[in-house]
Tab-separated table of C-alpha atoms and ligand atoms in Angstrom:
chain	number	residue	atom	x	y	z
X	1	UNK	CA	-11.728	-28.091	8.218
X	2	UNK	CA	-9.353	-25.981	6.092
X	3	UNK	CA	-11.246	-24.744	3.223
X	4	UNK	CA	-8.704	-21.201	2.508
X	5	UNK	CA	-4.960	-23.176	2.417
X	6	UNK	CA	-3.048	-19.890	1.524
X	7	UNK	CA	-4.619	-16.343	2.434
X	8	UNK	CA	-1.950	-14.415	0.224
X	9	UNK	CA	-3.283	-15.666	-2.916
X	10	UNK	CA	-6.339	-13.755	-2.019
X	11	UNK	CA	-5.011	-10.333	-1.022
X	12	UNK	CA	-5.170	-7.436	-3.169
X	13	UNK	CA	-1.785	-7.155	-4.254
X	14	UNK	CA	-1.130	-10.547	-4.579
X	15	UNK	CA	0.297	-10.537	-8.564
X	16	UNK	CA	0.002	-14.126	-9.753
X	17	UNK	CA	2.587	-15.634	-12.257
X	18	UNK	CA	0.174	-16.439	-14.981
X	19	UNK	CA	-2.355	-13.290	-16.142
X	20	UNK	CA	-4.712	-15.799	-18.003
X	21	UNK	CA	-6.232	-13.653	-20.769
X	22	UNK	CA	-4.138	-10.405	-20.685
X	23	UNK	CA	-1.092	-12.027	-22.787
X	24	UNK	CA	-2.097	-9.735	-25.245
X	25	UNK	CA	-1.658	-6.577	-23.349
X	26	UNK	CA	1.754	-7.999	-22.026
X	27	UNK	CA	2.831	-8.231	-25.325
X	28	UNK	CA	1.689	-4.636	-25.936
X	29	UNK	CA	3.842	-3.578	-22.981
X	30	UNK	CA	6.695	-5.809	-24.382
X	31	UNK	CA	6.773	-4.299	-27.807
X	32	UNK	CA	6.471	-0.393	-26.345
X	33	UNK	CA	8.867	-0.611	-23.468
X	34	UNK	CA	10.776	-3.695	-23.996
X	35	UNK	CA	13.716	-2.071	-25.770
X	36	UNK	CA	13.973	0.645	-24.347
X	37	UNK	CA	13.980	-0.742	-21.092
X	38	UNK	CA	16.766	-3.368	-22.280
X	39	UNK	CA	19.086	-0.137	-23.600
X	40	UNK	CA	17.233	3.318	-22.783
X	41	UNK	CA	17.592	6.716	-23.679
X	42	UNK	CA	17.094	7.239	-27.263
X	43	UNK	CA	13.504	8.032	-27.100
X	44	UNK	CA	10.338	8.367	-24.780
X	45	UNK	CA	8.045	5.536	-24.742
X	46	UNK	CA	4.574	6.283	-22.996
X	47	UNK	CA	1.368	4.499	-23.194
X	48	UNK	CA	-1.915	4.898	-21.704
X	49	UNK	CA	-4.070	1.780	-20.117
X	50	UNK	CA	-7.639	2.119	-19.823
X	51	UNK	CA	-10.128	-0.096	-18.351
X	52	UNK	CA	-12.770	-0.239	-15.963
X	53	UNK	CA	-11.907	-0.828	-11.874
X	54	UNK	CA	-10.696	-4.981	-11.977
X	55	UNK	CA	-9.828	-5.393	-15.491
X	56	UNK	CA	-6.055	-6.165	-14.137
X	57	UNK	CA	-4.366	-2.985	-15.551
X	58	UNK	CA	-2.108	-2.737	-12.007
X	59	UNK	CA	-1.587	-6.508	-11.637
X	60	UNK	CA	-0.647	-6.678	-15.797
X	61	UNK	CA	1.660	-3.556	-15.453
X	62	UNK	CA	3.480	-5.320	-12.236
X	63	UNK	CA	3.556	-9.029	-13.911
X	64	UNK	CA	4.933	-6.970	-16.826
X	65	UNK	CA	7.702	-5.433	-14.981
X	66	UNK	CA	8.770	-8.553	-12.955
X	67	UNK	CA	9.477	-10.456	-15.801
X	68	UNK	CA	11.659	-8.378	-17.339
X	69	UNK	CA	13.260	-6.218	-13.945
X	70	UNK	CA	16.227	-8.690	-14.431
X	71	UNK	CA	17.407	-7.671	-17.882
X	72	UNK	CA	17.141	-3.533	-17.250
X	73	UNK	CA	18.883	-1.599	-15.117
X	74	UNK	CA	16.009	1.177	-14.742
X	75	UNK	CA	14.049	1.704	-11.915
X	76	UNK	CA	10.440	1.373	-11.723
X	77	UNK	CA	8.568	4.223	-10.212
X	78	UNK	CA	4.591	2.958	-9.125
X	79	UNK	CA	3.011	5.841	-8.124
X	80	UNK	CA	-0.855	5.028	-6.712
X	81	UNK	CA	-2.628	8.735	-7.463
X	82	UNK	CA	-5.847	7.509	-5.180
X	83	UNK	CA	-3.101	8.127	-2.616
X	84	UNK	CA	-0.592	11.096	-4.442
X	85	UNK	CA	-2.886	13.380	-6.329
X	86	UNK	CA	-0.746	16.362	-6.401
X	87	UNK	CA	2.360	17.612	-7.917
X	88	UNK	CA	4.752	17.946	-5.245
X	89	UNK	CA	3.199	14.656	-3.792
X	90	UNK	CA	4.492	12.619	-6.309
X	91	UNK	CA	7.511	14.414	-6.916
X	92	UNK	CA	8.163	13.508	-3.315
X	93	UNK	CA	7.324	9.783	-4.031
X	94	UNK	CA	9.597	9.734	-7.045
X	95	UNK	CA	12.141	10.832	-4.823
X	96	UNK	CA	11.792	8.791	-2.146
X	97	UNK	CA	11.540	5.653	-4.314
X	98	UNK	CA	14.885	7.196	-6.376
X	99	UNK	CA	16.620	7.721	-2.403
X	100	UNK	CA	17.117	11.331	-3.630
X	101	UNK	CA	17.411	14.251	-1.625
X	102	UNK	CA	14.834	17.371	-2.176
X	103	UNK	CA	14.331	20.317	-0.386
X	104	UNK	CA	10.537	20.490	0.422
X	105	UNK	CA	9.522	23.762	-0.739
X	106	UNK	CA	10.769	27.136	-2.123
X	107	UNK	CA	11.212	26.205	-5.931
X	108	UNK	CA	8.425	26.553	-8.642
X	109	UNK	CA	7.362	23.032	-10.714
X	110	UNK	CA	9.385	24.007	-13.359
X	111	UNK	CA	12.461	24.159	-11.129
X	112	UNK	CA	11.395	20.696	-9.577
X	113	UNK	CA	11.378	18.809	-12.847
X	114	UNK	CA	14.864	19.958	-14.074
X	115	UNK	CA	15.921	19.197	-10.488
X	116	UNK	CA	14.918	15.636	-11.184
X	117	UNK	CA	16.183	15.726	-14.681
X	118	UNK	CA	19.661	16.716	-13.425
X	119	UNK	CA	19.529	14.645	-10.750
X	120	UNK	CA	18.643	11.245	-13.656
X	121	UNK	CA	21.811	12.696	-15.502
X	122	UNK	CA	23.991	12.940	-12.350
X	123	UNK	CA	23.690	9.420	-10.956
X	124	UNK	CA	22.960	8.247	-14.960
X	125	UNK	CA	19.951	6.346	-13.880
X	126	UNK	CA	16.296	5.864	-16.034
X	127	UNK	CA	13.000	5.483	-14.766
X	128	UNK	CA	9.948	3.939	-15.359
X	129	UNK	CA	7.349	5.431	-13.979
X	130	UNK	CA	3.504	4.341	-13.836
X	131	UNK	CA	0.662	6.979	-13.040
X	132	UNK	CA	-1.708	4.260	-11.486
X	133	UNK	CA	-5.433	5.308	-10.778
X	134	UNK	CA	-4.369	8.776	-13.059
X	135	UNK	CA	-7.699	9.850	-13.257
X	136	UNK	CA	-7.331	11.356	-9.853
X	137	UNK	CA	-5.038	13.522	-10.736
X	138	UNK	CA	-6.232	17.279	-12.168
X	139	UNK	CA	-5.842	17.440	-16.396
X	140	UNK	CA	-2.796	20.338	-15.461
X	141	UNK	CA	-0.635	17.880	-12.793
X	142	UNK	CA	-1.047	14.987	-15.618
X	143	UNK	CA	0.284	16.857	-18.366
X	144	UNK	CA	2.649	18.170	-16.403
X	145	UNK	CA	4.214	14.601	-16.385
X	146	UNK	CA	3.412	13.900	-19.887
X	147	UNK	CA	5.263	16.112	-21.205
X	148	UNK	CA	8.460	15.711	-18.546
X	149	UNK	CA	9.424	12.464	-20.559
X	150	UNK	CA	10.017	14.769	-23.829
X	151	UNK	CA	12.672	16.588	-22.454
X	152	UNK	CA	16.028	15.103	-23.246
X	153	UNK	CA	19.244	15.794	-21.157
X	154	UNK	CA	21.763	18.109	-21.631
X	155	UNK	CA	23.780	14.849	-22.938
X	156	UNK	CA	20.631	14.025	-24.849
X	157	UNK	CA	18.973	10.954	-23.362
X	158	UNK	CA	15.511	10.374	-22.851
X	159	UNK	CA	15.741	9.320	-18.859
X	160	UNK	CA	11.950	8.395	-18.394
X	161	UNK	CA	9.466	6.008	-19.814
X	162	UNK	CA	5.445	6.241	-19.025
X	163	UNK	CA	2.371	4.610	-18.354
X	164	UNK	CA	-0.674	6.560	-17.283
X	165	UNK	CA	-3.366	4.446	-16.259
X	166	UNK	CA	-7.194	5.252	-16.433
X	167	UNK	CA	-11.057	4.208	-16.398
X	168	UNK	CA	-11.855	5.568	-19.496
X	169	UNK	CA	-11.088	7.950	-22.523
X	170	UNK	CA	-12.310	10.963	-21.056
X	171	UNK	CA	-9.166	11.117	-18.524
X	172	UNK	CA	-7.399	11.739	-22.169
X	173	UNK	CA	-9.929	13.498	-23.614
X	174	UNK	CA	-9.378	16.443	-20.557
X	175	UNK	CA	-5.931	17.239	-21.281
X	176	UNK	CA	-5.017	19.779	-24.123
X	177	UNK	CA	-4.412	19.112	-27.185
X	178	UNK	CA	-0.952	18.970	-27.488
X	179	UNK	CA	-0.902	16.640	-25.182
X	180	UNK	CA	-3.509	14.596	-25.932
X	181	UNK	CA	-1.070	14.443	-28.924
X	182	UNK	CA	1.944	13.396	-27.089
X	183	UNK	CA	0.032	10.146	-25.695
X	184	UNK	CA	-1.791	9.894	-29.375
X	185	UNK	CA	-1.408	6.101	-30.278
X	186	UNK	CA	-0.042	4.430	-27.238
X	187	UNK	CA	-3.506	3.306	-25.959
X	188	UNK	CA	-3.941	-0.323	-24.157
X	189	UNK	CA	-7.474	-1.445	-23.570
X	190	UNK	CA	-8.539	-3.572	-20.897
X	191	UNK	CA	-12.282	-4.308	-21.607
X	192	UNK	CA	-14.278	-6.092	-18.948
X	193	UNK	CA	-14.075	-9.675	-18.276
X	194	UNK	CA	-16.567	-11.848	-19.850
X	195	UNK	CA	-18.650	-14.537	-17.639
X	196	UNK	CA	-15.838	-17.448	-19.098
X	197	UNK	CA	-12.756	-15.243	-18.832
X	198	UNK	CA	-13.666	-14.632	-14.637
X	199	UNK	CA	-14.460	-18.355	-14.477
X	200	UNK	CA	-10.527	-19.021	-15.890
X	201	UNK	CA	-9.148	-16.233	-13.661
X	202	UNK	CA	-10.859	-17.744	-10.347
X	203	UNK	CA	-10.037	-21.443	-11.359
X	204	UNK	CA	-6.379	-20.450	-10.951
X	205	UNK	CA	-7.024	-18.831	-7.772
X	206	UNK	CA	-9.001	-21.276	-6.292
X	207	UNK	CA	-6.312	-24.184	-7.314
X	208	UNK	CA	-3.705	-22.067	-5.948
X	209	UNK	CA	-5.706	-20.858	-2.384
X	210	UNK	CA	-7.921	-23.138	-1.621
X	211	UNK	CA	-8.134	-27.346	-0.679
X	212	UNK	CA	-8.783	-29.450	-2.961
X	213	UNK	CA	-12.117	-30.043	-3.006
X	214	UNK	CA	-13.818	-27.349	-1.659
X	215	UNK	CA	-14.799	-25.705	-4.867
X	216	UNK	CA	-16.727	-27.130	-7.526
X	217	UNK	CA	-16.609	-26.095	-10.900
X	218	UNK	CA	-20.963	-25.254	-10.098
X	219	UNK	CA	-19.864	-22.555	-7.677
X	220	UNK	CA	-17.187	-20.766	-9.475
X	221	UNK	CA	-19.806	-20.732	-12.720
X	222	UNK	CA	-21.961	-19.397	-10.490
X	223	UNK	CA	-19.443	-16.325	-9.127
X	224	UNK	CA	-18.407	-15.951	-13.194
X	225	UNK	CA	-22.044	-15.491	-14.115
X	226	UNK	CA	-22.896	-13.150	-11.569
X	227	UNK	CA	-19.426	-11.156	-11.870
X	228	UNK	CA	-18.844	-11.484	-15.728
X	229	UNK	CA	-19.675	-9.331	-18.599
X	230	UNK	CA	-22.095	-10.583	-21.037
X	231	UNK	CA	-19.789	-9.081	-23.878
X	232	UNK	CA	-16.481	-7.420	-23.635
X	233	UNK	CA	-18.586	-4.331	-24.325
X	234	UNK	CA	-20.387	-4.632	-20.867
X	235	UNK	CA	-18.401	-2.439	-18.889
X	236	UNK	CA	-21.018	-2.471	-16.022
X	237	UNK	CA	-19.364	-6.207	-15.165
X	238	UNK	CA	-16.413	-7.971	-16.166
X	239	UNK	CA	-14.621	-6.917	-12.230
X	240	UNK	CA	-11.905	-9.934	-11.559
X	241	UNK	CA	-11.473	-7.972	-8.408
X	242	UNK	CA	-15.245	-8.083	-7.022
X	243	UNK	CA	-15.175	-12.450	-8.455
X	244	UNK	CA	-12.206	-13.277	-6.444
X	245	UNK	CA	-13.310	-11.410	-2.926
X	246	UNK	CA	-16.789	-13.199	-3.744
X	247	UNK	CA	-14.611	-16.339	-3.970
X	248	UNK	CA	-12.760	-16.038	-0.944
X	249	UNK	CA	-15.867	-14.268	0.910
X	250	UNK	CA	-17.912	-17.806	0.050
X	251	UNK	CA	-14.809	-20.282	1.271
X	252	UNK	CA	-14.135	-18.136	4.664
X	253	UNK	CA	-18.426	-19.015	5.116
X	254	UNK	CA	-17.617	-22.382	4.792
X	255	UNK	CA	-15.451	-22.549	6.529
X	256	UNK	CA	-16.750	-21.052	9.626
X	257	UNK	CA	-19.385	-23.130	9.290
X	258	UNK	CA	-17.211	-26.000	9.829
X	259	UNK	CA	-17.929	-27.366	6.641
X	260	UNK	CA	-15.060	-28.644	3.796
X	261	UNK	CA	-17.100	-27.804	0.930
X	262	UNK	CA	-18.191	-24.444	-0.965
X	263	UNK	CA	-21.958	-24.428	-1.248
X	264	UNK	CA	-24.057	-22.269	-3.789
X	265	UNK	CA	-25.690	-20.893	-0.432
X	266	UNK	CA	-22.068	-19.584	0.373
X	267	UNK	CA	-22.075	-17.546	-2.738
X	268	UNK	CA	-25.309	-15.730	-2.435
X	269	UNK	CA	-24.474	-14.737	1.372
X	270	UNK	CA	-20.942	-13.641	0.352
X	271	UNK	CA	-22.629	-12.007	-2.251
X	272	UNK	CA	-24.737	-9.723	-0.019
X	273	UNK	CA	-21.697	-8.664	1.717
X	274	UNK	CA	-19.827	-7.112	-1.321
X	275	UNK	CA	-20.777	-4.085	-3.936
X	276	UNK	CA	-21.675	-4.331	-7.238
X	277	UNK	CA	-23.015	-1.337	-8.830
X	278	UNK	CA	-19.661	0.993	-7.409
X	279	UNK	CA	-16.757	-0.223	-6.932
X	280	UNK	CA	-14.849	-0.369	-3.693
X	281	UNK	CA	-11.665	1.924	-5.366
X	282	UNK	CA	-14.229	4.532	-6.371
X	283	UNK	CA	-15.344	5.014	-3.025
X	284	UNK	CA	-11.886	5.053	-1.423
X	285	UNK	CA	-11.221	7.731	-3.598
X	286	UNK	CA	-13.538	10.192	-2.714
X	287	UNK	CA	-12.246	12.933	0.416
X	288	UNK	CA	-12.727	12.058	4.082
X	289	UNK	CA	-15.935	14.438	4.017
X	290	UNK	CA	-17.631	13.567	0.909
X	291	UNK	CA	-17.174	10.033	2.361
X	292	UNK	CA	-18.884	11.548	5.586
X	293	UNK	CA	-21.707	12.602	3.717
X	294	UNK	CA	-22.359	9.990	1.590
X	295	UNK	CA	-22.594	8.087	5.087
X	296	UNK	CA	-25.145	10.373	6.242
X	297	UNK	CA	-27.062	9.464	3.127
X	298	UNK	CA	-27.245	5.934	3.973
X	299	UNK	CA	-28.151	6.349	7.167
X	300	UNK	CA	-30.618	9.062	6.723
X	301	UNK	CA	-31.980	6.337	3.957
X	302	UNK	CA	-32.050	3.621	6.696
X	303	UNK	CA	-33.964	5.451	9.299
X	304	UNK	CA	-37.035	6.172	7.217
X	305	UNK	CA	-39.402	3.767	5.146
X	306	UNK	CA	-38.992	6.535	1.872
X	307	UNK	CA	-37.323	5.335	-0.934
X	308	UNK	CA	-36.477	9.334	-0.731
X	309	UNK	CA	-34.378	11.886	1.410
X	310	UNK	CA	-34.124	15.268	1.803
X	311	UNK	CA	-30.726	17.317	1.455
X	312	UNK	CA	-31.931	18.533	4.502
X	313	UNK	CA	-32.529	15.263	6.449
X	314	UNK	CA	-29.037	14.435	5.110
X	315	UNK	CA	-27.188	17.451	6.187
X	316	UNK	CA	-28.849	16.709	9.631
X	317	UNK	CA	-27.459	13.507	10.007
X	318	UNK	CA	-24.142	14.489	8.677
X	319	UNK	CA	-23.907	16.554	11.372
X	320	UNK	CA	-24.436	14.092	13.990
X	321	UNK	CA	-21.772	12.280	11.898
X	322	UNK	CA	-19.440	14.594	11.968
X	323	UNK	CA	-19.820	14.789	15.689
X	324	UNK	CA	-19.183	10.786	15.644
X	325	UNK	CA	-15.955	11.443	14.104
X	326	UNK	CA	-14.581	14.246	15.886
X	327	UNK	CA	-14.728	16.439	12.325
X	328	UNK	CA	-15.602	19.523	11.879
X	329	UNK	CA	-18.601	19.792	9.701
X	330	UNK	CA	-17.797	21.727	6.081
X	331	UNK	CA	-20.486	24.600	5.018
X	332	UNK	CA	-23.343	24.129	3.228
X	333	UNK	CA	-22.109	24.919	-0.377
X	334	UNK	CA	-19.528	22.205	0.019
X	335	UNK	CA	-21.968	19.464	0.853
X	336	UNK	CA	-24.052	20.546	-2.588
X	337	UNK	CA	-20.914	20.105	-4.091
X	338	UNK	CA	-20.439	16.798	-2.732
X	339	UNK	CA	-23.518	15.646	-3.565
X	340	UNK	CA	-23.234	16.571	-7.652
X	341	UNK	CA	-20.138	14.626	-7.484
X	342	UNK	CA	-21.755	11.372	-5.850
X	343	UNK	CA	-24.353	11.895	-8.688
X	344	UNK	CA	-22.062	12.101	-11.873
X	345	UNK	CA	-19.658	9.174	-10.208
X	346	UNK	CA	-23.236	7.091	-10.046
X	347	UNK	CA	-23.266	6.010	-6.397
X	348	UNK	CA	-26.828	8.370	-5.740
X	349	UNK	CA	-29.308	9.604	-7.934
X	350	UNK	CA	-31.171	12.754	-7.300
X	351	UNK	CA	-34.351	14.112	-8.716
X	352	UNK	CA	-36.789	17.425	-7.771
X	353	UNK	CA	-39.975	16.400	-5.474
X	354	UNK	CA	-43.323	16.672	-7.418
X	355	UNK	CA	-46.217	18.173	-5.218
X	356	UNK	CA	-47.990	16.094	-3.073
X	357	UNK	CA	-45.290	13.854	-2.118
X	358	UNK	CA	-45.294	15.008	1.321
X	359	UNK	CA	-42.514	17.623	1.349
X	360	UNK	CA	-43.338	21.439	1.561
X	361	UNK	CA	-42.096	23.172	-1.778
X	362	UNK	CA	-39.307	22.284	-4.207
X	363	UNK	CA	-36.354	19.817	-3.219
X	364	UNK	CA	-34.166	17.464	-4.015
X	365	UNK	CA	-34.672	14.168	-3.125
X	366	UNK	CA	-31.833	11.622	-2.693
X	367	UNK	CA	-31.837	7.997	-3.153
X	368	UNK	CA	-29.358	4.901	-4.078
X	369	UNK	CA	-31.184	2.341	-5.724
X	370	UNK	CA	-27.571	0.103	-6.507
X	371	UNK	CA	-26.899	-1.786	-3.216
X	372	UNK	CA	-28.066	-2.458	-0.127
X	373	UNK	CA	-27.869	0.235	2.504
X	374	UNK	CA	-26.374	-2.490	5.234
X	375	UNK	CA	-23.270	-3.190	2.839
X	376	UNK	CA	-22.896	0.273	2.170
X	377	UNK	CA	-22.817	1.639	5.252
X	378	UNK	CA	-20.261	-1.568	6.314
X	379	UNK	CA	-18.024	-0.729	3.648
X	380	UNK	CA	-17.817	3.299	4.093
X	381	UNK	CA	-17.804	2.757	7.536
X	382	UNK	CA	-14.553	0.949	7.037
X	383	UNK	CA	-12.896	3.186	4.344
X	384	UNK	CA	-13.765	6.484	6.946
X	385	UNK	CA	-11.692	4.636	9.808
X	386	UNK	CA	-9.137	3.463	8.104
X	387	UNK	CA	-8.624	6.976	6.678
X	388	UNK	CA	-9.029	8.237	10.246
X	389	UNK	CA	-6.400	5.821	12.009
O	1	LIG	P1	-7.298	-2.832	-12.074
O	1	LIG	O1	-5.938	-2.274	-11.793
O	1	LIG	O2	-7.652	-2.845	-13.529
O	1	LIG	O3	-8.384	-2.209	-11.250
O	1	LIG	P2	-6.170	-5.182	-10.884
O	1	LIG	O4	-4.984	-5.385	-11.743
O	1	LIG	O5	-5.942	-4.610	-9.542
O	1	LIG	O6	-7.289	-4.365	-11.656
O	1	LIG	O7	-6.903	-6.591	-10.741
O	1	LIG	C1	-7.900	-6.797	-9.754
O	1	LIG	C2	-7.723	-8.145	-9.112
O	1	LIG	O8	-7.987	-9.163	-10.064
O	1	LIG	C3	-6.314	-8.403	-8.614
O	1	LIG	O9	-6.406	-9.205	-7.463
O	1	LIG	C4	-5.675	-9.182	-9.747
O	1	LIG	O10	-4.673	-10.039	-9.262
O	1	LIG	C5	-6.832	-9.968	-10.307
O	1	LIG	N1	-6.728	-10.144	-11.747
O	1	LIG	C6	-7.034	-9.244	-12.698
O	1	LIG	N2	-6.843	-9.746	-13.925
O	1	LIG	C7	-6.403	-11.014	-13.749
O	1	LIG	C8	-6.039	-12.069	-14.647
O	1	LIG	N3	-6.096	-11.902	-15.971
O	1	LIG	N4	-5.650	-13.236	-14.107
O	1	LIG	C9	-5.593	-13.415	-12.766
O	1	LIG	N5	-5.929	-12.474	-11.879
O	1	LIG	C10	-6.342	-11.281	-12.354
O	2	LIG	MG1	-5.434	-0.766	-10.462
């Protein structure tokens, strides 16, 4: 009862050869990077791409590049900044990906970058390199690249292009000025998918992964409609990444259950096993410890009837979690800090008790009212050991 005929269309860097409604944005790429790529040197081209997590800004940047790696000579540099979030870092990823030699320490930034510069001019080669995920990266280590590309050589080429991707104008909006001028105009926006744009995108995928068949054209309406932005201005929806594991989470059901076909009841349990409200990336990105606590949140949530927990009950149980893990707890002041930051990203929401609701004095109470604890604690879970192994 094959139901999933080829896994690899589903995995997350799988890059398929058609981008159905981002032909647009290719073309964007084409006419920024295009010639220069073809014959570079005589000027910097940068651009920024900004979209929301699953709007296909990584898989549009790599379809772009494989389509035209066979006419350029330059090298393309994909730096992930979930992963590489500081300067010397990526400098050390640059390197490695260039097979260049560089001491470790004992030189300031400054004397990195016209290391790399002289090292470009040396061996005569260009590079194109893409700030993935960018937003990670602190306003100062971000300009610092920025503003690498205007330097020409001592023979006056321009030996690096640019693309620094992003969620949203405020990663721009951070920098200074002047370089918030440098990037200026070369902006490429990736709104959210609408509810017939997913249902396109997961038609492909299912005609290239699964047997024919097993989908009907009910169920993927169904995944677009729960998945799909209203209007391109929807940016709480519109995820291609969240439709497609939905897709593949419903066919791997069916299968299991021994059964050819792709049911609607297939979609709703694979949709209780995925997020919705935050996205999988966001999480990832967050440090081994805030991760920790946001754990301890869940499961302080789980083992009490309250909508409501204490920062105490939490720091409690993140204790005991720490313990789990073999980690050693961090102070107190941290985990405050840890807790503003799952507030602004929107994964809790925290508010001061009023009297009489059973807690002595004035706290803050934590809840998540986005998902359900289960999945959330699954998926955290998973992030902590994999960052662990
Ligand atoms: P982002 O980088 O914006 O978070 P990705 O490029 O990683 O998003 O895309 C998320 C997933 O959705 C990937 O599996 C990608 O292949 C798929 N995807 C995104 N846009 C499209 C599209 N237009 N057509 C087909 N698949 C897409
Ligand atoms: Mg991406």
């Amino acid at each position: 009862h094959m139901v999933i005929i080829d896994e690899a269309v589903f995995s997350p860097s799988y890059v398929p050869e058609r981008l159905p409604h981002r032909e647009e944005q290719i073309q964007q790429l084409d006419a920024l990077f295009g010639g220069w790529l073809r014959n570079p040197g005589r000027h910097y081209p940068r651009v920024v791409l900004l979209g929301r997590p699953g709007t296909g800004k990584t898989a549009t940047l790599r379809r772009f590049w494989s389509t035209i790696k066979n006419e350029t000579n330059v090298k393309f540099v994909h730096i992930n900044c979930f992963i590489y979030r500081n300067f010397s870092t990526i400098i050390g990823e640059i390197a490695k990906s260039l097979n260049i030699p560089f001491p470790r320490r004992g030189l300031s930034k400054d004397e990195f970058l016209s290391l790399l510069i002289e090292h470009l001019r040396e061996r005569d080669l260009y590079i194109f390199l893409a700030l993935d995920d960018a937003f990670n990266l602190s306003a100062d280590v971000l300009s610092t690249f920025i503003r690498l590309g205007q330097e020409s050589d001592r023979l006056g080429a321009f030996r690096i292009a640019l693309a620094v991707v992003g969620h949203s104008d405020s990663m721009i909006n951070n920098l200074d000025p002047s370089t918030r001028g440098i990037m200026g105009k070369f902006v490429i926006r990736f709104p959210p998918y609408t509810r017939d744009q997913i249902f396109d995108i997961i038609l492909e995928r299912a005609q290239m992964g699964l047997a024919p068949g097993a989908y009907s054209d009910e169920v993927l309406q169904m995944i677009a409609d729960l998945t799909g932005a209203q209007s391109p201005l929807d940016s709480s929806k519109g995820d291609a990444r969240l439709a497609i594991d939905i897709l593949y989470r419903s066919a791997y059901i069916a299968q299991q259950s021994g059964r050819r076909q792709i049911t609607p009841e297939d979609v709703r349990r694979a949709t209780k096993e995925v997020l919705f409200g935050v996205s999988e990336e966001v999480l990832r990105g967050l440090s081994l410890h805030e991760k920790l606590f946001l754990l301890a949140i869940v499961r302080a949530l789980k083992s009490t009837n309250s909508p409501y927990v204490t920062f105490g009950d939490v720091e409690d149980m993140y204790k005991m979690i720490c313990e789990e893990f073999d980690e050693k707890p961090r102070v107190h002041t941290q985990l405050w800090t840890y807790l503003s930051d799952l507030r602004d990203k929107g994964i809790v929401e925290t508010r001061l008790n009023k009297r009489g609701e059973g807690v002595r004095g004035r706290t803050t109470l934590i809840s998540i009212g986005s998902e359900p604890l289960d999945t959330l604690e699954a998926v955290v879970t998973k992030l902590i050991r994999e960052e662990l192994q």
